[in-house]
Amino acid sequence: MSRKLDALVVGAGFGGLHMLHRLKQLGLDVKAVEAGDSVGGTWFWNRYPGARCDFESHDYSYSFDSDLQNEWVWSERYPSQPEILRYLNHVADRFDLRSSIQLQTRVTAARYDEELAQWSVTTEGNETFIARYLIMATGALSLPQIPAFPGIDTFSGSWYHTANWPTSKVDFTGKRVAVVGTGSSGVQVVSQIAPDAEHLFVMQRTAAFVVPAHNRPLDAERDALVKASYDGFRQRALDSFLGLHFDTELNPAVDTPEPERTAAYERRWEIGGAALLAAFPDLLTNTDSNDTLATFLRAKIEEIVDDPATAKTLTPQGFPVGAKRLIVDSEYYSTFNRSNVDVVDISTSPIRRITETGIETADGHYEVDVIVFATGFDALTGPLLNIDITGKSQTQLKDRWAAGPTTYLGLSVSDFPNMFVVAGPGSPSVLSNVVRCTELNVEWIAQFIEHMSDNGITAAEASPEAENQWVHHVNELSTATIFPTANSWYLGANIPGKPRVFMPYAGGIPAYRQTCSDVASSGYTGFQLTH
Ligand code: NAP
C-alpha cells in the first residue's frame, strides 16, 4: 500500500524538522521519515562520551522563531550532545511535529515518475510514499565509515563507532582501549576515556590541529545580552563568511608585524574555539599567512605535551590549518601527559588487521578489550548515494555523480525534478555554521514550493547549463583557498575510491545567501519549470 502526500522530508535532524514545520505552515500534506528511534539526526546517533558541538550554543540554534530562541536557555557555552538532542525534541513538541514524523523508517529508494510528476519513495520496511516534492534532509555527516580492516569479526572484545554509539553507558573502567582516528570525534572521545581506562592507545594516521574550547557554564549575563538583540546577533552571523561571530583583524596575517600577530593569536587561544581560524582575513587563502598560525599552534603542542617524542608525533605537518576541519577540545594534548595514554603513529606503521585480542600494526600488536572507531563519515554525497535515487529517463544519481557531485546552488540536480537537498554538496553546509545554511536552504525551498503552487508549476529542476556553471563556480572558489590542499573528507579523500572533488561551496554565507536570493527574485533563473 502506498501513502500519498504533497511532500516527503527524509530526515528529522536540524534540517528535516525545520523543513517539516515550514511545509506544514504552507498547508501541505507532508511527512518526515527518520531512520533513528528519535528525532535529532546526527545529534541522535553521535552520543559518544564527550560529544559536543564546537560552535557556541546561541550560534548553533534556530533563528526562525523568535519565541523559541528567546525561551530556550542553553546551559553551557558549547552545547553538549544531550542538550542539543533535548533542544531538537523540544522543537518537535513545540511546533507539534511529532504526529507528522515516522521514526525507525529508513528510505532505501526513490524513483521519479515523469508522467505524473511525482516521487515514489520506498523504505526498508517496504512502505511506499508518493509525493510531489522530495526533500532530502539526510545530513552531510550521517553515513559512518568503518574501514575494512581484516579480522574485525574475530575480535573477542567490544567495538563501537562514535557515530553509532550504544544508548547504554559503555564502561571503560580498567579496560585496555584503542581509539582509531583523531578527527573531531576521536579527539573528544579520547579525553573522556583516558581517566577511566587502564590503558588507552590513540591510533593516529594524521595529527590534527586542536585548539582549546574553554567551555564553561553559560552565564546569565551573556544569555541576556544575546537575547536583548537577537535580530542583530543573527544578522551579524549571516553577514560573516562562516555564519558565526568571530572577530577578524583588519590586515592580512603576512602584513602584520610578528609580535602583533602572535598577540592576536594568543588572544584568540585564550578566547577559545574556532576563532583562531578567523583571526586574519587571509588565513584561508594565503598559505604563507596560514603558516604563521600553524607555527603558533605547533609551539603550543610542544608547550603542553611533556614528552618531546610524543609532542612530535602529535604535531601536524604537511597541510594548512583548517584544510582539514580545525578541532576544538580542551584537554586533548594534556591527556598525553598521563602515564596510561600512548599515541601510536599508524601513518608509519599502518593497521594490518584486527586480531582476536587487539590490533596488529606493521610494528607490533596492541592488546585491547575495546576498540573505538572514530573513523568519520562518507560525507556529503554518502547519505544521498546510499539511497537508490532514480530521476528522469532512468537517470541514476549514483551514475550522475560518479565523477563527483553536481548540483545547482547545492539545492537541486538536473534530471531530478522536485527533489531538493538541504545542506548538500555545492552549498556552504560543512564549511559554515551548518544551522545557518540549513535555515537558508529550508526557507528558500519553502518559498520555491509556494511559488510553484501559486503559479501552477508542477515540476522544477536545475537546467544542465545552470548546474554546470554552479559546479564550475564551486570548483573555482575552492581553488582560491587552502581547502583542497589536504587529504580531507571535504574532498572525499577518506573514502577509498571516492572521486577527489572538493564538495562544499567555499564562497561563504553572505555570497551564497545573495545568490540564492537573486535566483528566487529573478523568477528562479537556472530552473526548468513545467506548468
Ligand atoms: P574525521 O574528521 O573524518 O576523522 C576520522 C579520523 O579517522 C581521522 O583521523 C582519519 O585519519 C582516521 N581514519 C579514517 N580512516 C582510517 C583508516 N582506514 N585507518 C586509520 N585511520 C583512519 O571524522 P570525525 O572525527 O567523525 O569528524 C567528522 C566531522 O564531523 C568533523 O570534521 C566535524 O565537521 C563533525 N564533528 C563535529 C564535532 C563537533 O562539533 N565538535 C564533533 C565530531 C564531529 P586521516 O585524517 O588520515 O584521514
Coordinates of C-alpha atoms and ligand atoms in Angstrom, one line a residue:
M1 CA 0.0 0.0 0.0
S2 CA 1.2 3.5 -0.7
R3 CA 0.6 6.7 1.2
K4 CA 0.0 9.8 -0.9
L5 CA 1.5 13.1 0.2
D6 CA 2.3 16.5 -1.1
A7 CA 5.8 16.3 0.2
L8 CA 8.1 13.8 1.9
V9 CA 11.0 15.0 4.0
V10 CA 13.8 12.5 4.6
G11 CA 15.5 13.0 7.9
A12 CA 14.4 14.7 11.2
G13 CA 17.6 16.5 12.3
F14 CA 18.1 20.2 12.2
G15 CA 17.2 20.5 8.5
G16 CA 14.3 18.0 8.4
L17 CA 12.5 19.3 11.5
H18 CA 12.5 22.9 10.2
M19 CA 11.5 21.8 6.7
L20 CA 8.6 19.8 8.0
H21 CA 7.5 22.8 10.1
R22 CA 7.7 25.2 7.1
L23 CA 5.8 22.9 4.7
K24 CA 3.1 22.3 7.4
Q25 CA 2.8 26.1 7.7
L26 CA 2.2 26.2 3.9
G27 CA -0.7 23.8 4.4
L28 CA 0.9 20.9 2.6
D29 CA 0.2 17.3 3.4
V30 CA 3.7 16.5 4.5
K31 CA 5.5 13.8 6.4
A32 CA 9.1 13.3 7.6
V33 CA 10.6 9.9 7.8
E34 CA 13.6 9.3 10.0
A35 CA 15.8 6.2 10.4
G36 CA 16.6 6.8 14.1
D37 CA 14.5 6.0 17.1
S38 CA 14.2 9.7 17.9
V39 CA 14.4 13.0 16.1
G40 CA 17.8 14.7 16.2
G41 CA 19.7 13.3 13.2
T42 CA 23.4 13.5 13.8
W43 CA 22.8 14.5 17.4
F44 CA 20.8 11.3 18.0
W45 CA 23.4 9.0 16.7
N46 CA 26.7 10.6 17.9
R47 CA 26.1 10.1 21.6
Y48 CA 29.7 9.0 22.4
P49 CA 31.2 10.3 25.6
G50 CA 32.2 13.9 25.3
A51 CA 30.2 14.6 22.1
R52 CA 29.7 18.4 22.0
C53 CA 29.3 21.0 19.3
D54 CA 32.3 23.2 18.6
F55 CA 30.2 26.2 17.8
E56 CA 28.7 28.3 20.6
S57 CA 25.2 27.5 21.8
H58 CA 23.4 30.7 20.7
D59 CA 25.0 30.3 17.2
Y60 CA 24.2 26.7 16.9
S61 CA 20.4 27.2 17.2
Y62 CA 17.4 28.0 15.1
S63 CA 16.6 31.6 14.4
F64 CA 13.3 31.1 12.5
D65 CA 11.1 31.6 15.6
S66 CA 11.5 34.5 17.9
D67 CA 9.7 32.9 20.8
L68 CA 11.7 29.7 20.5
Q69 CA 15.0 31.4 20.6
N70 CA 14.0 33.7 23.5
E71 CA 12.6 30.9 25.6
W72 CA 15.3 28.3 25.3
V73 CA 18.1 28.7 27.8
W74 CA 21.4 27.0 26.9
S75 CA 23.4 25.8 29.9
E76 CA 26.9 25.8 28.5
R77 CA 29.0 27.9 26.2
Y78 CA 29.2 24.9 23.8
P79 CA 26.2 22.7 23.7
S80 CA 26.7 19.0 24.6
Q81 CA 25.1 16.3 22.5
P82 CA 22.4 15.5 25.2
E83 CA 21.4 19.2 25.4
I84 CA 21.1 19.6 21.6
L85 CA 19.0 16.4 21.5
R86 CA 16.8 17.9 24.2
Y87 CA 16.5 21.1 22.2
L88 CA 15.5 19.3 19.0
N89 CA 13.0 17.2 20.9
H90 CA 11.6 20.4 22.3
V91 CA 11.3 21.9 18.8
A92 CA 9.4 18.8 17.7
D93 CA 6.9 19.2 20.5
R94 CA 6.7 23.0 20.4
F95 CA 5.7 23.0 16.7
D96 CA 3.6 19.9 17.0
L97 CA 5.7 18.0 14.5
R98 CA 5.7 14.5 16.1
S99 CA 2.4 13.3 14.5
S100 CA 4.0 14.1 11.1
I101 CA 7.2 12.2 11.8
Q102 CA 7.6 8.4 11.2
L103 CA 10.6 7.1 13.1
Q104 CA 12.6 3.9 12.5
T105 CA 12.0 4.3 8.8
R106 CA 15.0 4.2 6.6
V107 CA 14.5 5.2 2.9
T108 CA 16.1 2.8 0.5
A109 CA 15.0 4.0 -2.9
A110 CA 13.3 7.0 -4.6
R111 CA 12.0 7.0 -8.2
Y112 CA 10.6 9.9 -10.2
D113 CA 7.6 9.3 -12.4
E114 CA 7.9 11.9 -15.2
E115 CA 4.3 11.5 -16.4
L116 CA 2.7 12.0 -13.0
A117 CA 5.4 14.4 -11.9
Q118 CA 5.8 12.7 -8.5
W119 CA 8.2 10.7 -6.5
S120 CA 7.7 7.2 -5.3
V121 CA 9.8 6.5 -2.2
T122 CA 10.4 3.1 -0.7
T123 CA 11.6 2.2 2.8
E124 CA 13.4 -0.6 4.3
G125 CA 10.1 -1.9 5.7
N126 CA 8.7 -1.9 2.1
E127 CA 6.4 1.0 2.6
T128 CA 5.9 3.4 -0.3
F129 CA 5.2 7.1 -0.1
I130 CA 4.1 9.0 -3.2
A131 CA 4.9 12.7 -3.1
R132 CA 5.2 15.6 -5.4
Y133 CA 8.2 17.0 -3.6
L134 CA 11.0 15.1 -2.1
I135 CA 13.3 16.9 0.3
M136 CA 16.5 15.2 1.3
A137 CA 17.5 16.5 4.7
T138 CA 19.7 13.5 5.2
G139 CA 22.7 15.4 6.7
A140 CA 26.2 15.8 5.5
L141 CA 27.8 13.6 8.1
S142 CA 25.4 10.8 8.7
L143 CA 26.8 7.8 7.0
P144 CA 29.6 6.4 9.3
Q145 CA 32.6 4.8 7.7
I146 CA 34.3 1.8 9.3
P147 CA 37.5 1.0 7.4
A148 CA 37.6 -2.6 6.0
F149 CA 40.3 -3.8 8.4
P150 CA 40.5 -7.6 8.0
G151 CA 39.8 -9.7 11.1
I152 CA 37.2 -7.4 12.8
D153 CA 34.9 -10.4 13.1
T154 CA 37.5 -12.3 15.1
F155 CA 37.8 -9.6 17.7
S156 CA 36.7 -11.1 21.1
G157 CA 36.3 -7.7 22.8
S158 CA 33.7 -5.0 22.1
W159 CA 34.0 -2.4 19.3
Y160 CA 32.0 0.8 18.6
H161 CA 31.8 3.6 16.0
T162 CA 31.4 7.0 17.5
A163 CA 28.5 7.8 15.2
N164 CA 26.6 4.7 16.2
W165 CA 27.1 4.7 19.9
P166 CA 25.0 2.5 22.2
T167 CA 22.3 4.1 24.2
S168 CA 23.5 2.4 27.4
K169 CA 26.7 3.5 29.1
V170 CA 29.9 1.9 27.9
D171 CA 32.1 1.4 30.9
F172 CA 35.9 1.7 30.2
T173 CA 37.0 1.3 33.8
G174 CA 40.0 -0.9 34.0
K175 CA 39.9 -1.7 30.3
R176 CA 42.6 -1.5 27.7
V177 CA 41.2 0.6 24.9
A178 CA 42.2 1.7 21.4
V179 CA 40.7 4.7 19.7
V180 CA 41.3 4.7 15.9
G181 CA 41.0 8.1 14.4
T182 CA 41.9 11.6 15.6
G183 CA 39.4 13.9 13.9
S184 CA 36.8 15.9 15.9
S185 CA 35.1 12.8 17.2
G186 CA 38.3 10.9 18.1
V187 CA 39.8 13.9 19.9
Q188 CA 36.6 14.5 22.0
V189 CA 36.3 10.8 23.0
V190 CA 40.0 10.4 23.9
S191 CA 39.9 12.9 26.7
Q192 CA 36.8 11.3 28.1
I193 CA 38.0 7.7 28.0
A194 CA 41.5 8.3 29.3
P195 CA 40.7 8.9 33.0
D196 CA 38.7 5.6 33.2
A197 CA 40.8 3.2 31.0
E198 CA 43.6 1.1 32.3
H199 CA 45.4 2.0 29.2
L200 CA 44.5 4.0 26.1
F201 CA 46.2 3.7 22.7
V202 CA 45.3 6.5 20.4
M203 CA 45.9 5.3 16.8
Q204 CA 46.7 8.3 14.8
R205 CA 47.1 8.4 11.0
T206 CA 47.2 12.2 10.7
A207 CA 48.0 14.5 13.5
A208 CA 45.3 17.2 13.8
F209 CA 45.4 20.9 14.8
V210 CA 43.4 21.1 18.0
V211 CA 42.5 24.4 19.7
P212 CA 41.0 24.9 23.2
A213 CA 37.3 25.3 23.6
H214 CA 37.4 26.9 27.1
N215 CA 33.9 25.5 27.7
R216 CA 32.1 26.8 30.7
P217 CA 28.6 27.2 32.1
L218 CA 26.8 29.9 30.1
D219 CA 26.5 33.0 32.3
A220 CA 23.1 34.7 32.5
E221 CA 24.6 38.0 31.5
R222 CA 25.8 36.6 28.2
D223 CA 22.5 35.0 27.6
A224 CA 20.6 38.2 28.3
L225 CA 23.0 40.2 26.1
V226 CA 22.3 37.9 23.1
K227 CA 18.6 37.8 23.8
A228 CA 18.4 41.6 24.1
S229 CA 19.3 41.9 20.4
Y230 CA 18.8 38.6 18.8
D231 CA 18.0 40.1 15.4
G232 CA 21.3 41.9 15.2
F233 CA 23.1 38.8 16.5
R234 CA 21.6 36.7 13.7
Q235 CA 22.2 39.4 11.1
R236 CA 25.9 39.6 12.0
A237 CA 26.2 35.8 11.7
L238 CA 24.6 35.9 8.2
D239 CA 27.0 38.7 7.2
S240 CA 30.0 36.7 8.2
F241 CA 31.8 34.2 6.0
L242 CA 31.3 31.2 8.3
G243 CA 27.9 32.3 9.7
L244 CA 29.5 32.7 13.1
H245 CA 30.5 35.5 15.5
F246 CA 34.3 35.9 15.1
D247 CA 36.3 38.9 15.4
T248 CA 38.8 39.4 12.5
E249 CA 41.8 41.7 12.4
L250 CA 41.8 44.2 9.6
N251 CA 45.1 43.4 7.9
P252 CA 46.3 40.2 6.4
A253 CA 48.5 38.0 8.7
V254 CA 51.5 38.2 6.4
D255 CA 51.4 42.1 6.6
T256 CA 51.1 42.1 10.3
P257 CA 54.3 42.5 12.3
E258 CA 55.3 39.4 14.3
P259 CA 54.7 40.5 17.9
E260 CA 51.3 41.9 17.0
R261 CA 50.3 38.8 15.0
T262 CA 51.3 36.4 17.9
A263 CA 49.4 38.6 20.3
A264 CA 46.3 38.3 18.0
Y265 CA 46.6 34.5 18.1
E266 CA 47.2 34.5 21.8
R267 CA 44.1 36.5 22.5
R268 CA 42.0 34.0 20.5
W269 CA 43.7 31.0 22.0
E270 CA 42.5 32.4 25.4
I271 CA 39.0 33.1 24.0
G272 CA 38.8 29.5 22.7
G273 CA 37.0 27.9 19.8
A274 CA 37.5 28.2 16.1
A275 CA 38.0 32.0 16.5
L276 CA 41.7 31.4 15.6
L277 CA 40.8 30.4 12.1
A278 CA 39.1 33.8 11.5
A279 CA 41.9 35.8 13.2
F280 CA 43.1 37.3 10.0
P281 CA 41.2 37.7 6.7
D282 CA 43.7 35.8 4.6
L283 CA 44.3 32.6 6.7
L284 CA 42.1 30.5 4.4
T285 CA 43.5 31.9 1.2
N286 CA 47.2 32.5 1.7
T287 CA 49.5 29.6 2.6
D288 CA 52.2 32.0 4.0
S289 CA 49.7 33.5 6.3
N290 CA 48.3 30.2 7.3
D291 CA 51.9 29.0 8.1
T292 CA 52.1 31.7 10.8
L293 CA 49.1 30.2 12.5
A294 CA 50.4 26.6 12.0
T295 CA 53.7 27.7 13.7
F296 CA 51.9 29.2 16.6
L297 CA 49.8 26.1 17.1
R298 CA 52.8 23.7 16.8
A299 CA 54.6 25.7 19.5
K300 CA 51.5 25.3 21.8
I301 CA 51.7 21.5 21.4
E302 CA 55.3 21.5 22.3
E303 CA 54.5 23.6 25.3
I304 CA 51.6 21.4 26.6
V305 CA 52.9 17.9 25.9
D306 CA 55.7 16.9 28.3
D307 CA 57.4 14.1 26.3
P308 CA 59.1 15.6 23.3
A309 CA 58.8 12.5 21.2
T310 CA 55.0 12.3 21.9
A311 CA 54.7 16.1 21.1
K312 CA 56.5 15.5 17.8
T313 CA 54.1 12.7 16.8
L314 CA 51.1 14.8 17.8
T315 CA 52.3 17.8 15.7
P316 CA 50.5 18.2 12.4
Q317 CA 52.7 18.6 9.3
G318 CA 52.1 18.9 5.6
F319 CA 48.8 20.7 5.4
P320 CA 47.5 24.1 6.3
V321 CA 45.4 24.8 9.4
G322 CA 41.7 24.4 8.6
A323 CA 42.2 22.5 5.4
K324 CA 41.2 19.5 7.5
R325 CA 38.5 20.6 9.9
L326 CA 40.0 22.6 12.8
I327 CA 39.3 20.7 16.0
V328 CA 38.1 22.2 19.2
D329 CA 38.6 20.5 22.6
S330 CA 40.2 21.5 25.8
E331 CA 42.1 18.5 27.2
Y332 CA 43.3 16.6 24.2
Y333 CA 47.0 17.4 24.2
S334 CA 47.4 17.3 28.0
T335 CA 45.8 13.9 28.0
F336 CA 49.0 12.6 26.5
N337 CA 50.8 13.6 29.7
R338 CA 49.0 10.7 31.5
S339 CA 51.1 7.6 32.0
N340 CA 48.2 5.4 30.7
V341 CA 47.9 7.1 27.3
D342 CA 50.0 6.5 24.3
V343 CA 49.8 7.8 20.8
V344 CA 50.5 5.2 18.1
D345 CA 51.6 6.5 14.8
I346 CA 49.7 4.4 12.2
S347 CA 50.9 6.5 9.3
T348 CA 54.3 5.0 9.5
S349 CA 53.1 1.6 10.7
P350 CA 49.6 1.1 9.5
I351 CA 47.0 -1.2 11.0
R352 CA 47.4 -4.6 9.3
R353 CA 44.5 -6.4 10.9
I354 CA 42.3 -6.8 13.9
T355 CA 43.1 -10.0 15.8
E356 CA 41.1 -11.8 18.5
T357 CA 42.8 -9.8 21.2
G358 CA 43.6 -6.5 19.7
I359 CA 45.1 -4.6 16.8
E360 CA 48.1 -5.6 14.7
T361 CA 50.1 -2.8 13.1
A362 CA 53.2 -3.0 10.9
D363 CA 55.4 -2.8 14.0
G364 CA 53.6 -4.6 16.8
H365 CA 50.5 -5.9 18.4
Y366 CA 48.3 -3.9 20.8
E367 CA 46.2 -6.0 23.2
V368 CA 42.9 -4.3 23.9
D369 CA 39.5 -5.1 25.3
V370 CA 37.6 -2.3 23.5
I371 CA 38.1 -0.6 20.1
V372 CA 36.5 2.7 19.4
F373 CA 36.4 3.6 15.7
A374 CA 36.3 7.4 15.3
T375 CA 36.9 7.0 11.6
G376 CA 34.4 9.5 10.3
F377 CA 31.9 9.5 7.5
D378 CA 31.3 9.2 3.8
A379 CA 30.5 12.9 3.9
L380 CA 28.0 14.9 1.9
T381 CA 27.4 12.5 -1.0
G382 CA 27.4 9.3 1.0
P383 CA 23.9 9.7 2.7
L384 CA 22.3 10.5 -0.7
L385 CA 24.0 7.8 -2.7
N386 CA 23.2 5.3 0.0
I387 CA 19.6 5.6 -1.4
D388 CA 18.9 4.3 -4.8
I389 CA 17.7 7.5 -6.4
T390 CA 16.4 7.5 -10.0
G391 CA 15.3 10.6 -11.8
K392 CA 14.0 11.4 -15.3
S393 CA 14.8 9.0 -18.1
Q394 CA 16.0 6.4 -15.7
T395 CA 19.0 8.6 -14.7
Q396 CA 20.5 7.3 -11.5
L397 CA 22.1 9.7 -9.1
K398 CA 25.0 7.3 -8.5
D399 CA 25.8 7.4 -12.2
R400 CA 25.3 11.2 -12.4
W401 CA 27.7 11.7 -9.5
A402 CA 30.2 9.0 -10.5
A403 CA 32.9 11.7 -11.0
G404 CA 31.7 13.9 -8.1
P405 CA 28.5 15.7 -7.1
T406 CA 26.8 18.1 -9.4
T407 CA 24.2 20.5 -8.1
Y408 CA 22.7 23.9 -8.7
L409 CA 23.1 26.0 -5.6
G410 CA 23.6 22.8 -3.7
L411 CA 19.8 22.5 -3.8
S412 CA 18.8 20.8 -7.0
V413 CA 20.1 18.3 -9.5
S414 CA 19.2 18.4 -13.2
D415 CA 17.1 15.4 -14.2
F416 CA 15.8 15.1 -10.6
P417 CA 12.8 17.4 -10.6
N418 CA 11.2 18.4 -7.4
M419 CA 13.9 16.9 -5.4
F420 CA 15.6 19.4 -3.1
V421 CA 18.6 18.9 -0.9
V422 CA 19.2 20.6 2.4
A423 CA 22.9 21.5 3.2
G424 CA 24.0 19.3 0.3
P425 CA 27.2 19.3 -1.8
G426 CA 27.6 22.6 -3.5
S427 CA 26.2 24.5 -0.5
P428 CA 28.3 26.1 2.3
S429 CA 27.0 23.4 4.7
V430 CA 30.0 22.0 6.5
L431 CA 32.2 25.0 5.7
S432 CA 29.9 27.2 7.7
N433 CA 27.7 27.1 10.8
V434 CA 25.6 24.4 9.3
V435 CA 22.4 25.6 11.1
R436 CA 22.6 28.9 9.3
C437 CA 23.0 27.1 6.0
T438 CA 20.1 24.6 6.7
E439 CA 17.8 27.6 7.6
L440 CA 18.7 29.4 4.4
N441 CA 18.1 26.3 2.4
V442 CA 14.8 25.4 4.1
E443 CA 13.4 28.9 3.8
W444 CA 14.4 29.0 0.1
I445 CA 12.9 25.6 -0.7
A446 CA 9.6 26.5 1.1
Q447 CA 9.3 29.7 -0.8
F448 CA 10.0 28.0 -4.1
I449 CA 7.4 25.3 -3.4
E450 CA 4.9 28.1 -2.5
H451 CA 5.8 29.9 -5.8
M452 CA 5.3 26.7 -7.7
S453 CA 1.9 26.0 -6.2
D454 CA 0.8 29.7 -6.7
N455 CA 1.9 29.6 -10.4
G456 CA 0.7 26.2 -11.4
I457 CA 4.2 24.8 -11.8
T458 CA 4.2 21.0 -11.5
A459 CA 7.9 20.3 -11.8
A460 CA 11.1 22.2 -11.3
E461 CA 14.7 21.1 -11.9
A462 CA 18.0 22.7 -12.4
S463 CA 18.9 23.2 -16.0
P464 CA 22.1 21.4 -17.1
E465 CA 23.7 24.8 -18.0
A466 CA 23.0 26.3 -14.6
E467 CA 24.2 23.2 -12.9
N468 CA 27.4 23.1 -14.9
Q469 CA 28.1 26.8 -14.2
W470 CA 27.5 26.3 -10.5
V471 CA 29.8 23.2 -10.4
H472 CA 32.4 25.3 -12.2
H473 CA 31.9 28.2 -9.8
V474 CA 32.2 25.9 -6.7
N475 CA 35.4 24.4 -8.1
E476 CA 36.9 27.8 -8.9
L477 CA 36.1 29.2 -5.4
S478 CA 37.8 26.2 -3.7
T479 CA 41.0 26.6 -5.7
A480 CA 41.3 30.1 -4.4
T481 CA 41.5 28.7 -0.9
I482 CA 43.8 26.4 1.1
F483 CA 40.9 23.9 1.4
P484 CA 41.8 21.5 -1.4
T485 CA 45.4 21.1 -0.3
A486 CA 44.8 18.4 2.4
N487 CA 43.5 14.8 2.2
S488 CA 40.3 15.7 3.9
W489 CA 36.8 14.4 3.9
Y490 CA 35.7 17.7 2.2
L491 CA 37.4 16.1 -0.8
G492 CA 36.3 12.6 -0.3
A493 CA 39.9 11.6 0.4
N494 CA 38.9 9.5 3.5
I495 CA 36.9 7.0 1.4
P496 CA 38.8 4.6 -0.8
G497 CA 37.7 5.0 -4.4
K498 CA 35.7 8.2 -3.9
P499 CA 36.2 10.8 -6.5
R500 CA 38.5 13.6 -5.3
V501 CA 36.3 16.6 -5.7
F502 CA 36.0 19.5 -3.3
M503 CA 32.3 19.3 -2.4
P504 CA 31.2 22.3 -0.3
Y505 CA 30.8 25.9 -1.6
A506 CA 33.7 27.9 -0.3
G507 CA 32.3 31.4 -1.1
G508 CA 31.0 32.0 2.4
I509 CA 27.4 32.5 3.7
P510 CA 26.9 36.1 2.5
A511 CA 27.7 35.4 -1.1
Y512 CA 25.7 32.2 -1.1
R513 CA 22.7 33.8 0.5
Q514 CA 22.8 36.7 -2.0
T515 CA 23.0 34.3 -5.0
C516 CA 20.1 32.1 -3.8
S517 CA 18.0 35.2 -3.1
D518 CA 18.8 36.7 -6.6
V519 CA 17.8 33.4 -8.2
A520 CA 14.5 33.5 -6.4
S521 CA 13.7 37.1 -7.1
S522 CA 14.5 36.8 -10.8
G523 CA 11.8 34.1 -11.1
Y524 CA 14.1 31.2 -10.4
T525 CA 16.7 31.6 -13.1
G526 CA 18.5 28.4 -13.9
F527 CA 15.5 26.2 -13.3
Q528 CA 13.4 24.5 -15.9
L529 CA 9.8 24.9 -14.9
T530 CA 7.0 22.7 -16.2
H531 CA 3.5 24.1 -16.0
Ligands
NAP1 P1 37.1 12.7 10.6 O1 37.3 14.1 10.8 O2 36.9 12.2 9.2 O3 38.2 11.9 11.3 C1 38.4 10.5 11.1 C2 39.7 10.0 11.7 O4 39.8 8.7 11.4 C3 40.9 10.8 11.0 O5 41.9 10.9 12.0 C4 41.3 9.8 9.9 O6 42.6 9.9 9.6 C5 41.0 8.5 10.7 N1 40.9 7.4 9.7 C6 39.9 7.2 8.8 N2 40.1 6.1 8.1 C7 41.2 5.5 8.6 C8 41.8 4.3 8.4 N3 41.4 3.5 7.4 N4 42.9 4.0 9.1 C9 43.3 4.8 10.1 N5 42.7 5.9 10.4 C10 41.6 6.3 9.7 O7 35.7 12.2 11.3 P2 35.1 12.7 12.7 O8 36.1 12.9 13.7 O9 33.9 11.9 13.0 O10 34.6 14.2 12.3 C11 33.9 14.4 11.0 C12 33.3 15.8 11.1 O11 32.1 15.7 11.9 C13 34.2 16.8 11.7 O12 35.2 17.3 10.8 C14 33.1 17.9 12.1 O13 32.7 18.6 11.0 C15 32.0 17.0 12.5 N6 32.1 16.8 14.0 C16 32.0 17.9 14.8 C17 32.1 17.8 16.1 C18 32.0 19.0 17.0 O14 31.2 19.9 16.7 N7 32.7 19.1 18.0 C19 32.4 16.5 16.7 C20 32.5 15.4 15.9 C21 32.4 15.6 14.5 P3 43.1 10.8 8.3 O15 42.9 12.2 8.9 O16 44.4 10.4 8.0 O17 42.1 10.5 7.2

